[in-house]
Coordinates of C-alpha atoms and ligand atoms in Angstrom, one line a residue:
Chain A
M722 CA 50.4 -36.3 -49.2
S723 CA 50.3 -35.5 -45.5
K724 CA 54.0 -36.2 -45.3
A725 CA 54.7 -33.8 -48.1
R726 CA 52.5 -31.2 -46.4
S727 CA 54.2 -31.5 -43.1
A728 CA 57.6 -31.2 -44.8
L729 CA 56.3 -28.0 -46.4
G730 CA 55.1 -26.8 -43.0
R731 CA 58.5 -27.5 -41.5
T732 CA 60.2 -25.5 -44.3
V733 CA 57.8 -22.6 -43.8
A734 CA 58.4 -22.7 -40.0
A735 CA 62.2 -22.9 -40.4
H736 CA 62.3 -20.1 -42.8
S737 CA 60.1 -17.8 -40.7
V738 CA 62.3 -18.5 -37.7
L739 CA 65.4 -17.7 -39.7
G740 CA 63.8 -14.7 -41.3
L741 CA 62.9 -13.4 -37.9
Y742 CA 66.4 -13.9 -36.7
T743 CA 67.8 -12.1 -39.7
L744 CA 65.5 -9.2 -39.0
I745 CA 66.6 -9.0 -35.4
A746 CA 70.3 -9.3 -36.3
L747 CA 70.1 -6.7 -39.1
F748 CA 67.9 -4.2 -37.2
P749 CA 70.8 -2.4 -35.4
V750 CA 72.7 -2.1 -38.6
F751 CA 69.7 -0.8 -40.3
V752 CA 69.1 1.8 -37.6
V753 CA 72.8 2.9 -37.7
V754 CA 72.6 3.3 -41.5
I755 CA 69.3 5.3 -41.7
N756 CA 70.3 7.6 -38.8
S757 CA 73.7 8.3 -40.4
F758 CA 71.7 10.1 -43.1
K759 CA 69.6 12.3 -40.8
S760 CA 70.1 15.6 -39.1
R761 CA 71.1 15.5 -35.4
K762 CA 67.6 16.7 -34.3
A763 CA 65.9 14.0 -36.4
I764 CA 68.2 11.3 -34.9
F765 CA 67.0 12.1 -31.4
G766 CA 63.5 13.1 -32.4
D767 CA 62.5 9.8 -34.0
P768 CA 65.4 7.4 -34.2
L769 CA 63.4 4.7 -36.1
A770 CA 62.1 7.0 -38.9
I771 CA 63.4 6.6 -42.4
P772 CA 65.2 9.8 -43.6
T773 CA 62.7 12.1 -45.4
P774 CA 63.6 15.1 -47.6
S775 CA 63.1 17.3 -44.6
T776 CA 65.2 15.3 -42.2
F777 CA 67.9 14.2 -44.7
D778 CA 71.2 15.6 -43.8
P779 CA 74.6 14.2 -45.0
V780 CA 76.5 16.2 -42.4
G781 CA 77.8 13.1 -40.8
Y782 CA 79.5 12.0 -44.0
T783 CA 80.8 15.4 -44.8
T784 CA 82.3 15.7 -41.3
V785 CA 83.9 12.3 -41.5
L786 CA 85.3 12.9 -45.0
A787 CA 86.4 16.4 -44.2
Q788 CA 88.3 15.0 -41.2
G789 CA 91.3 14.7 -43.6
D790 CA 92.8 11.5 -42.3
F791 CA 89.8 9.3 -42.5
F792 CA 90.9 7.7 -45.7
L793 CA 94.3 7.0 -44.2
Y794 CA 92.6 5.3 -41.2
F795 CA 90.6 3.3 -43.6
Q796 CA 93.7 2.3 -45.5
N797 CA 95.5 1.4 -42.3
S798 CA 92.6 -0.9 -41.2
L799 CA 92.5 -2.6 -44.6
V800 CA 96.3 -3.1 -44.6
V801 CA 96.3 -4.5 -41.1
T802 CA 93.3 -6.8 -41.6
I803 CA 94.4 -8.1 -45.0
A804 CA 98.0 -8.6 -44.0
S805 CA 97.0 -10.3 -40.8
L806 CA 94.5 -12.6 -42.5
F807 CA 97.1 -13.5 -45.1
F808 CA 99.7 -14.5 -42.4
V809 CA 97.1 -16.3 -40.2
L810 CA 96.0 -18.4 -43.2
L811 CA 99.5 -19.0 -44.5
F812 CA 101.1 -20.0 -41.2
G813 CA 97.9 -21.6 -39.8
A814 CA 97.7 -23.9 -42.8
M815 CA 101.4 -24.7 -42.7
A816 CA 101.3 -25.6 -39.0
A817 CA 98.1 -27.5 -39.5
F818 CA 99.6 -29.5 -42.4
A819 CA 102.7 -30.4 -40.3
L820 CA 100.5 -31.4 -37.3
S821 CA 98.2 -33.5 -39.3
E822 CA 100.6 -35.0 -41.8
Y823 CA 103.8 -35.8 -39.9
R824 CA 104.4 -38.1 -37.0
F825 CA 107.1 -36.7 -34.7
R826 CA 107.8 -36.7 -31.0
G827 CA 105.6 -34.1 -29.2
N828 CA 103.1 -33.8 -32.1
T829 CA 100.1 -33.9 -29.8
L830 CA 101.7 -31.7 -27.2
M831 CA 102.6 -29.1 -29.9
G832 CA 99.0 -29.2 -31.1
L833 CA 97.7 -28.6 -27.6
Y834 CA 100.1 -25.8 -27.0
L835 CA 99.1 -24.1 -30.2
A836 CA 95.4 -24.5 -29.3
I837 CA 95.8 -23.0 -25.9
G838 CA 95.5 -19.5 -27.4
I839 CA 91.8 -20.3 -28.2
M840 CA 91.0 -20.2 -24.5
I841 CA 93.5 -17.6 -23.2
P842 CA 92.8 -14.1 -24.5
I843 CA 95.9 -12.5 -26.0
R844 CA 95.0 -9.2 -24.2
L845 CA 96.3 -10.8 -21.0
G846 CA 99.8 -10.4 -22.5
T847 CA 99.3 -6.7 -23.4
V848 CA 102.0 -5.4 -21.0
A849 CA 104.6 -7.9 -22.2
I850 CA 103.6 -7.3 -25.8
L851 CA 104.0 -3.5 -25.4
Q852 CA 107.4 -4.0 -23.8
M853 CA 108.5 -6.2 -26.7
M854 CA 107.3 -3.7 -29.2
V855 CA 109.1 -0.9 -27.4
A856 CA 112.2 -2.9 -27.2
S857 CA 112.1 -3.8 -30.9
G858 CA 111.1 -0.2 -32.0
L859 CA 107.8 -1.3 -33.5
V860 CA 105.6 1.0 -31.5
N861 CA 103.4 3.1 -33.8
T862 CA 103.9 0.9 -36.8
L863 CA 101.3 -1.2 -38.6
T864 CA 103.8 -4.1 -38.4
A865 CA 103.2 -4.3 -34.6
L866 CA 99.4 -4.7 -35.2
I867 CA 99.9 -7.3 -37.9
L868 CA 102.2 -9.3 -35.7
V869 CA 99.8 -9.3 -32.8
Y870 CA 96.8 -10.1 -34.9
T871 CA 98.6 -12.9 -36.6
A872 CA 99.4 -14.4 -33.2
Q873 CA 95.8 -13.8 -32.1
G874 CA 94.3 -15.6 -35.1
L875 CA 96.6 -18.6 -35.4
P876 CA 95.3 -20.8 -32.6
L877 CA 91.8 -21.1 -34.0
A878 CA 93.1 -21.3 -37.6
I879 CA 95.4 -24.2 -36.7
F880 CA 92.7 -26.0 -34.7
I881 CA 90.1 -25.8 -37.5
L882 CA 92.5 -26.4 -40.4
S883 CA 94.3 -29.4 -38.9
E884 CA 90.9 -31.1 -38.3
F885 CA 90.1 -30.5 -41.9
M886 CA 93.5 -31.7 -43.1
R887 CA 93.3 -34.9 -41.2
G888 CA 90.2 -35.6 -43.4
I889 CA 92.1 -35.4 -46.6
S890 CA 93.0 -38.8 -48.1
D891 CA 96.5 -40.0 -47.4
D892 CA 96.4 -41.8 -50.8
L893 CA 96.2 -38.5 -52.6
K894 CA 99.3 -37.2 -50.9
N895 CA 101.1 -40.5 -51.3
A896 CA 100.3 -40.5 -55.0
G897 CA 101.9 -37.1 -55.2
R898 CA 105.0 -38.3 -53.4
I899 CA 105.4 -41.2 -55.7
D900 CA 105.0 -38.9 -58.7
G901 CA 107.9 -36.8 -57.3
L902 CA 106.1 -33.8 -55.9
S903 CA 107.9 -32.0 -53.1
E904 CA 106.2 -31.7 -49.7
Y905 CA 105.7 -28.0 -50.5
K906 CA 104.0 -28.8 -53.8
I907 CA 101.8 -31.4 -52.1
F908 CA 100.8 -28.7 -49.6
L909 CA 100.2 -26.0 -52.1
T910 CA 98.7 -27.8 -55.1
L911 CA 96.9 -30.8 -53.5
V912 CA 96.0 -30.0 -49.9
L913 CA 95.3 -26.2 -49.9
P914 CA 92.7 -26.3 -52.7
L915 CA 90.8 -29.0 -50.8
V916 CA 90.7 -27.1 -47.6
R917 CA 89.5 -23.8 -49.2
P918 CA 86.1 -23.9 -47.4
A919 CA 87.8 -24.3 -44.1
M920 CA 90.2 -21.4 -45.0
A921 CA 87.2 -19.2 -45.8
T922 CA 85.6 -20.1 -42.4
V923 CA 88.8 -19.2 -40.6
A924 CA 89.2 -16.0 -42.6
V925 CA 85.7 -14.7 -41.7
F926 CA 86.1 -15.7 -38.1
S927 CA 89.5 -14.0 -37.8
M928 CA 88.6 -10.9 -39.8
I929 CA 85.9 -9.3 -37.7
P930 CA 87.8 -9.2 -34.4
I931 CA 90.7 -7.7 -36.2
W932 CA 88.7 -5.0 -38.0
N933 CA 86.8 -4.1 -34.9
D934 CA 89.6 -4.1 -32.4
L935 CA 90.2 -0.9 -30.5
W936 CA 92.5 -2.2 -27.8
F937 CA 95.8 -2.9 -29.6
P938 CA 95.6 0.2 -32.0
L939 CA 95.1 2.3 -28.9
I940 CA 98.0 0.8 -27.1
L941 CA 100.5 -0.1 -29.8
A942 CA 99.8 2.3 -32.7
P943 CA 97.9 5.4 -31.6
S944 CA 99.9 7.8 -33.7
E945 CA 98.1 9.8 -36.4
A946 CA 99.7 8.0 -39.2
T947 CA 98.9 4.5 -37.9
K948 CA 95.3 4.9 -36.6
T949 CA 92.8 2.4 -37.7
V950 CA 89.1 3.3 -38.5
T951 CA 87.9 2.1 -35.1
L952 CA 90.4 4.2 -33.3
G953 CA 90.0 7.2 -35.7
S954 CA 86.2 7.2 -35.1
Q955 CA 86.8 7.8 -31.4
V956 CA 87.6 11.4 -32.0
F957 CA 83.9 12.0 -32.6
I958 CA 83.0 10.6 -29.2
G959 CA 83.8 13.2 -26.6
Q960 CA 83.4 13.1 -22.8
F961 CA 80.7 15.8 -23.0
V962 CA 79.6 16.1 -26.6
T963 CA 79.4 13.3 -29.0
N964 CA 79.1 14.0 -32.7
W965 CA 76.5 11.4 -33.4
N966 CA 76.2 12.2 -37.1
A967 CA 79.8 11.6 -37.6
V968 CA 80.0 8.5 -35.4
L969 CA 77.1 6.9 -37.3
A970 CA 78.5 7.8 -40.7
A971 CA 81.9 6.4 -39.7
L972 CA 80.3 3.2 -38.5
S973 CA 78.3 2.8 -41.7
L974 CA 81.4 3.3 -43.8
A975 CA 83.3 0.9 -41.6
I976 CA 80.8 -1.9 -42.4
L977 CA 81.4 -1.7 -46.1
P978 CA 84.9 -3.4 -46.4
V979 CA 83.9 -6.2 -44.0
L980 CA 80.8 -6.8 -46.1
V981 CA 82.9 -7.0 -49.2
L982 CA 85.4 -9.4 -47.7
Y983 CA 82.5 -11.5 -46.4
L984 CA 80.9 -11.7 -49.8
V985 CA 84.3 -12.8 -51.2
F986 CA 84.5 -15.7 -48.7
S987 CA 80.8 -16.4 -48.2
R988 CA 80.3 -19.2 -50.7
Q989 CA 83.3 -21.1 -49.4
L990 CA 82.2 -20.2 -45.8
I991 CA 78.8 -21.8 -46.3
R992 CA 80.4 -24.9 -47.7
G993 CA 82.8 -25.0 -44.8
I994 CA 80.1 -24.7 -42.2
T995 CA 77.8 -27.2 -43.8
A996 CA 80.7 -29.6 -44.1
G997 CA 80.7 -29.6 -40.3
A998 CA 83.8 -27.5 -39.6
V999 CA 82.2 -25.6 -36.8
K1000 CA 79.8 -28.0 -35.3
Chain B
M720 CA 114.8 -55.6 -64.5
G721 CA 112.3 -55.5 -61.8
A722 CA 113.1 -58.1 -59.2
L723 CA 112.4 -57.1 -55.6
S724 CA 113.9 -58.5 -52.5
L725 CA 112.9 -57.8 -49.0
S726 CA 115.1 -58.9 -46.1
K727 CA 114.1 -59.0 -42.4
I728 CA 111.7 -56.1 -42.8
T729 CA 110.0 -55.1 -39.6
K730 CA 107.7 -52.1 -38.8
S731 CA 106.4 -50.9 -35.4
F732 CA 104.0 -48.0 -34.8
G733 CA 104.9 -46.9 -31.3
N734 CA 105.1 -50.2 -29.4
V735 CA 102.7 -52.1 -31.8
D736 CA 104.6 -54.4 -34.1
V737 CA 102.8 -54.5 -37.4
I738 CA 105.3 -56.2 -39.6
K739 CA 107.3 -58.9 -37.7
G740 CA 110.2 -59.8 -40.0
V741 CA 109.4 -60.4 -43.6
D742 CA 111.8 -62.0 -46.1
L743 CA 110.6 -62.2 -49.6
T744 CA 111.9 -62.3 -53.2
V745 CA 109.7 -61.3 -56.1
N746 CA 111.1 -62.4 -59.5
D747 CA 111.3 -60.2 -62.5
G748 CA 108.0 -60.1 -64.4
E749 CA 106.1 -61.9 -61.7
F750 CA 102.6 -61.1 -60.6
C751 CA 102.7 -61.5 -56.9
V752 CA 99.7 -61.1 -54.7
F753 CA 99.8 -60.3 -51.0
V754 CA 96.6 -61.7 -49.4
G755 CA 95.5 -61.8 -45.8
P756 CA 92.7 -60.6 -43.5
S757 CA 92.0 -57.0 -42.9
G758 CA 94.6 -55.4 -40.6
C759 CA 97.3 -58.0 -41.1
G760 CA 99.8 -55.4 -42.5
K761 CA 99.5 -55.8 -46.2
S762 CA 99.1 -52.1 -47.0
T763 CA 101.9 -51.3 -44.5
L764 CA 104.3 -53.7 -46.3
L765 CA 103.3 -52.2 -49.6
R766 CA 103.9 -48.7 -48.4
I767 CA 107.3 -49.7 -47.1
I768 CA 108.1 -51.1 -50.5
A769 CA 106.9 -47.8 -52.1
G770 CA 109.0 -45.8 -49.6
L771 CA 105.9 -44.0 -48.2
E772 CA 106.7 -45.5 -44.8
D773 CA 110.1 -46.2 -43.4
A774 CA 110.8 -49.8 -42.2
S775 CA 111.9 -50.0 -38.6
S776 CA 114.6 -52.4 -39.7
G777 CA 115.6 -54.5 -42.7
S778 CA 116.5 -53.7 -46.3
I779 CA 114.8 -53.5 -49.7
R780 CA 116.5 -54.0 -53.0
I781 CA 115.2 -53.6 -56.5
D782 CA 117.5 -55.5 -58.9
D783 CA 120.9 -54.7 -57.6
A784 CA 120.1 -51.4 -56.1
D785 CA 119.6 -50.9 -52.3
I786 CA 116.6 -48.6 -52.2
T787 CA 115.9 -48.9 -48.4
N788 CA 116.5 -45.1 -48.0
A789 CA 115.5 -43.8 -51.4
P790 CA 112.5 -41.5 -51.7
P791 CA 109.4 -42.9 -53.4
S792 CA 109.9 -41.0 -56.6
K793 CA 113.4 -42.4 -57.1
R794 CA 112.4 -46.1 -56.7
E795 CA 111.0 -46.5 -60.2
I796 CA 107.7 -47.8 -58.9
A797 CA 104.1 -46.8 -59.6
M798 CA 101.2 -47.3 -57.2
V799 CA 97.5 -47.7 -57.7
F800 CA 95.4 -46.9 -54.7
Q801 CA 92.0 -48.2 -53.5
S802 CA 90.6 -44.7 -53.4
Y803 CA 92.0 -43.9 -56.9
A804 CA 93.8 -40.8 -55.5
L805 CA 93.5 -38.8 -58.7
Y806 CA 94.6 -35.2 -58.6
P807 CA 91.2 -33.4 -58.5
H808 CA 92.6 -30.2 -60.1
L809 CA 94.1 -31.9 -63.2
T810 CA 92.5 -33.4 -66.2
V811 CA 92.9 -37.1 -67.0
K812 CA 95.8 -36.2 -69.2
G813 CA 97.4 -33.9 -66.6
N814 CA 97.0 -36.7 -64.0
M815 CA 98.8 -39.2 -66.3
A816 CA 101.5 -36.7 -67.3
L817 CA 102.5 -35.3 -63.9
A818 CA 105.1 -37.9 -62.9
L819 CA 106.9 -37.5 -66.2
K820 CA 106.7 -33.8 -66.0
Q821 CA 108.2 -33.8 -62.5
A822 CA 111.0 -36.1 -63.8
G823 CA 111.8 -33.5 -66.5
A824 CA 110.7 -35.5 -69.6
S825 CA 110.3 -33.6 -72.8
K826 CA 106.8 -32.7 -74.2
G827 CA 107.2 -35.2 -77.0
E828 CA 108.1 -38.1 -74.6
I829 CA 105.1 -37.2 -72.4
E830 CA 102.8 -37.1 -75.3
T831 CA 103.9 -40.5 -76.6
A832 CA 103.7 -42.1 -73.2
V833 CA 100.3 -40.8 -72.4
E834 CA 99.0 -41.9 -75.8
R835 CA 100.4 -45.4 -75.4
A836 CA 98.8 -45.8 -71.9
S837 CA 95.5 -44.3 -72.9
S838 CA 95.1 -46.5 -75.9
M839 CA 96.0 -49.5 -73.8
L840 CA 93.2 -48.7 -71.3
S841 CA 90.8 -47.1 -73.8
L842 CA 91.0 -43.7 -72.1
D843 CA 91.4 -41.7 -75.3
K844 CA 87.9 -40.1 -75.1
L845 CA 88.4 -39.1 -71.5
L846 CA 91.7 -37.3 -71.7
E847 CA 90.3 -33.8 -71.3
R848 CA 87.9 -34.6 -68.4
R849 CA 88.5 -34.0 -64.8
P850 CA 88.3 -36.8 -62.2
A851 CA 85.0 -35.5 -60.8
E852 CA 83.4 -36.1 -64.2
L853 CA 84.3 -39.8 -64.3
S854 CA 82.6 -42.9 -63.0
G855 CA 84.3 -45.1 -60.4
G856 CA 85.4 -47.7 -63.0
Q857 CA 86.8 -44.9 -65.2
R858 CA 88.7 -43.3 -62.3
Q859 CA 90.3 -46.6 -61.5
R860 CA 91.3 -47.1 -65.2
V861 CA 92.9 -43.6 -65.1
A862 CA 94.7 -44.4 -61.9
I863 CA 96.1 -47.6 -63.6
G864 CA 96.9 -45.5 -66.7
R865 CA 98.8 -43.0 -64.6
A866 CA 100.9 -45.9 -63.3
V867 CA 101.5 -47.3 -66.8
V868 CA 102.7 -44.0 -68.2
R869 CA 105.7 -44.1 -65.9
T870 CA 107.0 -47.5 -67.2
P871 CA 108.1 -48.4 -63.7
K872 CA 110.1 -51.4 -62.7
L873 CA 107.5 -52.4 -60.2
F874 CA 103.8 -51.9 -60.1
L875 CA 102.1 -51.7 -56.7
F876 CA 98.4 -52.1 -56.3
D877 CA 96.6 -51.6 -53.0
E878 CA 93.2 -53.2 -53.2
P879 CA 92.4 -51.5 -56.5
L880 CA 89.1 -53.2 -57.0
S881 CA 87.5 -52.8 -53.5
N882 CA 85.6 -49.7 -54.3
L883 CA 84.1 -51.1 -57.5
D884 CA 80.8 -53.0 -57.9
A885 CA 80.9 -56.7 -58.7
A886 CA 80.5 -56.6 -62.5
L887 CA 83.1 -53.9 -62.8
R888 CA 85.4 -55.7 -60.5
V889 CA 85.5 -58.7 -62.8
N890 CA 86.2 -56.6 -65.9
T891 CA 88.9 -54.6 -64.2
R892 CA 90.5 -57.7 -62.9
I893 CA 90.7 -59.1 -66.4
E894 CA 92.1 -55.8 -67.6
I895 CA 94.8 -55.9 -65.0
A896 CA 95.7 -59.5 -65.9
R897 CA 95.9 -58.5 -69.6
L898 CA 98.0 -55.5 -68.7
H899 CA 100.4 -57.8 -66.9
R900 CA 100.7 -60.0 -70.0
D901 CA 101.3 -57.1 -72.3
L902 CA 103.8 -55.2 -70.2
K903 CA 105.6 -58.2 -68.7
A904 CA 106.3 -56.0 -65.7
T905 CA 106.7 -57.0 -62.1
M906 CA 103.5 -56.4 -60.2
I907 CA 102.7 -56.6 -56.5
Y908 CA 99.0 -56.7 -55.8
V909 CA 97.4 -56.4 -52.3
T910 CA 94.0 -57.8 -51.6
H911 CA 91.9 -59.3 -48.8
D912 CA 89.9 -61.3 -51.4
Q913 CA 91.3 -64.7 -52.0
V914 CA 89.3 -65.0 -55.3
E915 CA 91.2 -62.1 -56.7
A916 CA 94.4 -63.6 -55.4
M917 CA 93.8 -67.0 -56.9
T918 CA 92.7 -65.6 -60.3
L919 CA 95.5 -63.1 -60.8
A920 CA 98.6 -64.4 -59.1
D921 CA 101.6 -66.2 -60.4
R922 CA 102.6 -66.5 -56.7
I923 CA 100.6 -65.7 -53.6
V924 CA 102.0 -64.5 -50.3
V925 CA 99.7 -65.2 -47.5
L926 CA 100.1 -62.8 -44.6
N927 CA 98.7 -63.0 -41.1
A928 CA 99.4 -60.7 -38.3
G929 CA 102.5 -59.2 -39.8
R930 CA 104.1 -62.5 -40.8
I931 CA 104.3 -64.5 -44.0
E932 CA 102.4 -67.8 -43.5
Q933 CA 103.2 -69.3 -46.8
V934 CA 104.4 -68.4 -50.3
G935 CA 103.4 -70.3 -53.4
A936 CA 101.5 -70.6 -56.7
P937 CA 97.7 -70.5 -56.2
M938 CA 97.3 -74.3 -56.7
E939 CA 100.2 -75.1 -54.4
L940 CA 98.6 -73.2 -51.6
Y941 CA 95.2 -74.8 -52.4
N942 CA 96.5 -78.3 -52.6
D943 CA 99.3 -78.2 -50.1
P944 CA 98.7 -75.7 -47.3
D945 CA 101.4 -75.5 -44.6
N946 CA 99.0 -74.7 -41.8
V947 CA 95.5 -74.2 -40.6
F948 CA 95.5 -70.5 -41.5
V949 CA 96.4 -70.9 -45.1
A950 CA 94.1 -73.9 -45.5
G951 CA 91.2 -71.9 -44.1
F952 CA 92.0 -68.7 -46.0
I953 CA 92.5 -70.1 -49.5
G954 CA 89.5 -71.7 -51.1
S955 CA 85.8 -70.7 -51.0
P956 CA 83.7 -71.9 -49.3
Q957 CA 86.2 -72.4 -46.5
M958 CA 87.8 -75.7 -45.6
N959 CA 86.0 -77.6 -42.8
F960 CA 88.0 -78.2 -39.7
L961 CA 86.9 -81.3 -37.8
K962 CA 88.1 -82.8 -34.5
G963 CA 90.8 -85.1 -35.7
A964 CA 90.9 -87.4 -32.7
Q965 CA 87.2 -88.4 -32.9
L966 CA 87.7 -89.5 -36.5
G967 CA 90.7 -91.6 -35.7
G968 CA 93.0 -89.4 -37.7
R969 CA 96.5 -88.1 -36.9
G970 CA 96.9 -84.8 -35.1
E971 CA 94.5 -82.4 -33.4
T972 CA 92.6 -81.1 -36.4
L973 CA 91.4 -82.7 -39.6
G974 CA 90.9 -80.4 -42.5
I975 CA 88.7 -81.3 -45.5
R976 CA 87.4 -79.1 -48.3
P977 CA 83.6 -78.9 -48.8
E978 CA 83.9 -80.5 -52.2
H979 CA 85.7 -83.5 -50.7
L980 CA 82.9 -84.6 -48.4
G981 CA 80.4 -87.2 -49.4
I982 CA 76.8 -86.9 -48.1
S983 CA 74.3 -89.8 -47.7
R984 CA 70.8 -90.2 -46.2
S985 CA 71.5 -93.8 -45.0
E986 CA 75.1 -94.2 -43.8
G987 CA 78.4 -92.4 -43.2
Q988 CA 81.0 -91.3 -40.6
I989 CA 79.5 -88.1 -39.2
P990 CA 75.8 -87.9 -38.5
G991 CA 74.1 -84.6 -38.4
T992 CA 71.0 -82.5 -39.3
I993 CA 70.8 -80.1 -42.2
S994 CA 70.6 -76.6 -40.9
H995 CA 70.6 -74.7 -44.2
V996 CA 70.8 -75.4 -48.0
E997 CA 72.0 -73.0 -50.7
H998 CA 71.1 -73.7 -54.3
L999 CA 73.4 -71.9 -56.6
G1000 CA 72.5 -73.7 -59.8
G1001 CA 75.9 -75.0 -60.7
E1002 CA 76.4 -76.2 -57.2
T1003 CA 74.5 -76.9 -54.0
L1004 CA 75.9 -76.0 -50.6
V1005 CA 74.6 -78.1 -47.7
Y1006 CA 75.3 -77.0 -44.1
V1007 CA 75.1 -79.9 -41.7
R1008 CA 75.2 -79.5 -37.9
N1009 CA 76.9 -82.1 -35.8
V1010 CA 77.2 -81.9 -32.1
E1011 CA 81.0 -82.5 -31.9
H1012 CA 82.2 -80.8 -35.1
G1013 CA 79.9 -77.9 -35.3
L1014 CA 78.7 -76.7 -38.7
V1015 CA 80.1 -78.7 -41.6
T1016 CA 79.8 -77.4 -45.2
V1017 CA 79.3 -79.9 -48.0
R1018 CA 79.6 -78.7 -51.6
L1019 CA 77.8 -80.8 -54.3
F1020 CA 78.0 -80.2 -58.0
G1021 CA 74.7 -79.7 -59.8
E1022 CA 71.3 -79.6 -58.3
H1023 CA 70.4 -81.7 -55.3
K1024 CA 67.2 -82.0 -53.2
F1025 CA 67.8 -81.7 -49.5
S1026 CA 65.6 -80.1 -47.0
V1027 CA 66.3 -78.4 -43.7
D1028 CA 66.1 -80.7 -40.5
E1029 CA 66.7 -83.8 -42.5
T1030 CA 69.2 -86.3 -40.9
V1031 CA 72.1 -87.1 -43.1
F1032 CA 75.6 -88.6 -42.8
V1033 CA 78.8 -86.9 -44.0
T1034 CA 82.0 -88.8 -45.0
P1035 CA 85.4 -87.3 -45.8
E1036 CA 87.4 -88.7 -48.7
P1037 CA 90.4 -90.2 -46.8
S1038 CA 92.9 -89.2 -49.5
R1039 CA 91.8 -85.6 -49.4
C1040 CA 92.2 -85.0 -45.7
Y1041 CA 94.8 -82.6 -44.2
H1042 CA 96.1 -83.2 -40.7
F1043 CA 97.2 -80.4 -38.4
D1044 CA 98.9 -80.5 -35.0
A1045 CA 97.9 -78.6 -31.9
N1046 CA 99.8 -75.5 -33.1
G1047 CA 98.0 -75.5 -36.4
Q1048 CA 101.0 -76.8 -38.4
R1049 CA 100.4 -79.4 -41.1
I1050 CA 101.5 -83.0 -40.4
R1051 CA 102.5 -84.5 -43.7
Ligands
ADP326 N1 100.0 -44.9 -39.2 C1 99.7 -45.9 -38.4 N2 99.8 -45.7 -37.0 C2 99.5 -46.7 -36.2 N3 99.0 -47.9 -36.6 C3 98.9 -48.1 -37.9 C4 99.2 -47.1 -38.9 N4 99.0 -47.7 -40.1 C5 98.6 -48.9 -39.9 N5 98.5 -49.2 -38.6 C6 98.1 -50.5 -38.0 O1 98.8 -51.5 -38.6 C7 98.0 -52.6 -38.8 C8 98.0 -53.0 -40.3 O2 97.5 -52.1 -41.1 P1 97.4 -52.2 -42.7 O3 98.7 -52.5 -43.2 O4 96.6 -51.0 -43.2 O5 96.5 -53.5 -42.8 P2 95.8 -54.2 -44.1 O6 96.4 -55.5 -44.1 O7 94.3 -54.2 -43.8 O8 96.1 -53.3 -45.3 C9 96.6 -52.2 -38.4 O9 96.4 -52.8 -37.2 C10 96.6 -50.8 -38.3 O10 95.8 -50.3 -37.2
MG327 MG1 94.9 -52.1 -46.6

């Protein structure tokens, strides 16, 4: 009886701590969203107030949407994020499979080399990357961004996925070999489905830095046709005047796609985390 | 059609020699069991036969074909794993059909082969289920069925019963024995359990630390072991090893099975005190401690009353003694 009650107490305590944390984490998002629907005066007058009929003003959204290219920016961000994620997951899983499955000279060294990128930020190489992109004529293309983000995402992807793949039973892969499956088939039909939770974890962890990045779009693809949302929103932030309505509206809109992608991956993500991928 | 011959097979991982030169012939239709302690290289040898691991040197032939460098799927073998290794995304039927599908068999052929295997192992009712919906015993039957479907020249089993509980283990063992009689195929079966080896095998290969210690029929190994290792490994409870010199025998070590020791309260060769008694109904095991020889196991048939700390005398039957030299080799 007392044991049951103390377990209940612990559950309540744990949930209130988690609930409190959720509130704290969501509060800034909440403030951004409510203020995006208010007039400029109301934003500064009482930033924490919920919009009322008298303070409601969709001017932020109309400005953003009237700024003709915003949909293009959005599309650019989506293309870059999804394409980069696809390549990170594809190449990351392939490299992880090779590292975990095959014994070859320099296997460990190769694994370490590929993992170094986790510790060394890719931005340190910006100048060299820019030179390469100029030399190959990729400046102001989305391809440039996709290449850089793929490179940026691979180290963590390989690290997490190869740990997971080491855990997959050798017997299963060997059974496939005896039944005549090619190594590609073994990878695609036996191994990939079993590491889905890890793939989702990697997808979520790689997605947000790519979506939010301002640095590489600014340097590699600042042209009107290739701007991403994050870069596009900067037009509303001036040195002297900032159009807060528009900035908040743009930010609120920018959260949506990430939210959708997160919901797509979340069930697998939770399984991945509880399976001990990211301890 | 299904004779295997290994010649001078060795295997090293880095600078660790795991298989140290194995020569072996398995005859067509034979049930051959590899037995040995954990880590002695049984699985490695089996994987080399299957082609899942390359031998460092040596050659492998099935019938007259040299398959040393053939990929696993071209060796006409089938393998059953300890962990079942069923494809989680396929139904039982899909699992059994995959190999034939990969080999390009027609729908009709696949249908017939799956039907034959599933009726043999009574899997008919499970065909549409996925592995996750099966019990351990059913999974292992499916894994065996998947091997049967292929009609291979050679069946390989790697400790297929180790993950099953005791009752299921006995049933599945009987099923595998029946399968061997029905199919008359060559089978190689790896286990660390000498009871499985004794009950299933036509011929047992005893492995120790990457070498073959002895090859022979179960009773040959039991009655005529070549060395201390085989004598100790085959038979349960284990053979007693006594100090030969003290007993006036030849050689360094005198081996005597627990059932070939007499026990008496009044007189005998080796005095000792009883340290433990196990009553198993059909037999009674008495553990006697002697200062020189250590713990000696005596196996008596039927029920016997002995109590701990009693002083008794143990006497080996002279005709049943095995003598071993200082290197553990049998002196005949
Ligand atoms: N891939 C490998 N790399 C290094 N050592 C291995 C590998 N596979 C097996 N070994 C070693 O080889 C020895 C024999 O292993 P194994 O054949 O699995 O033994 P068992 O007789 O228990 O089946 C063990 O000592 C094991 O550590
Ligand atoms: Mg083994």
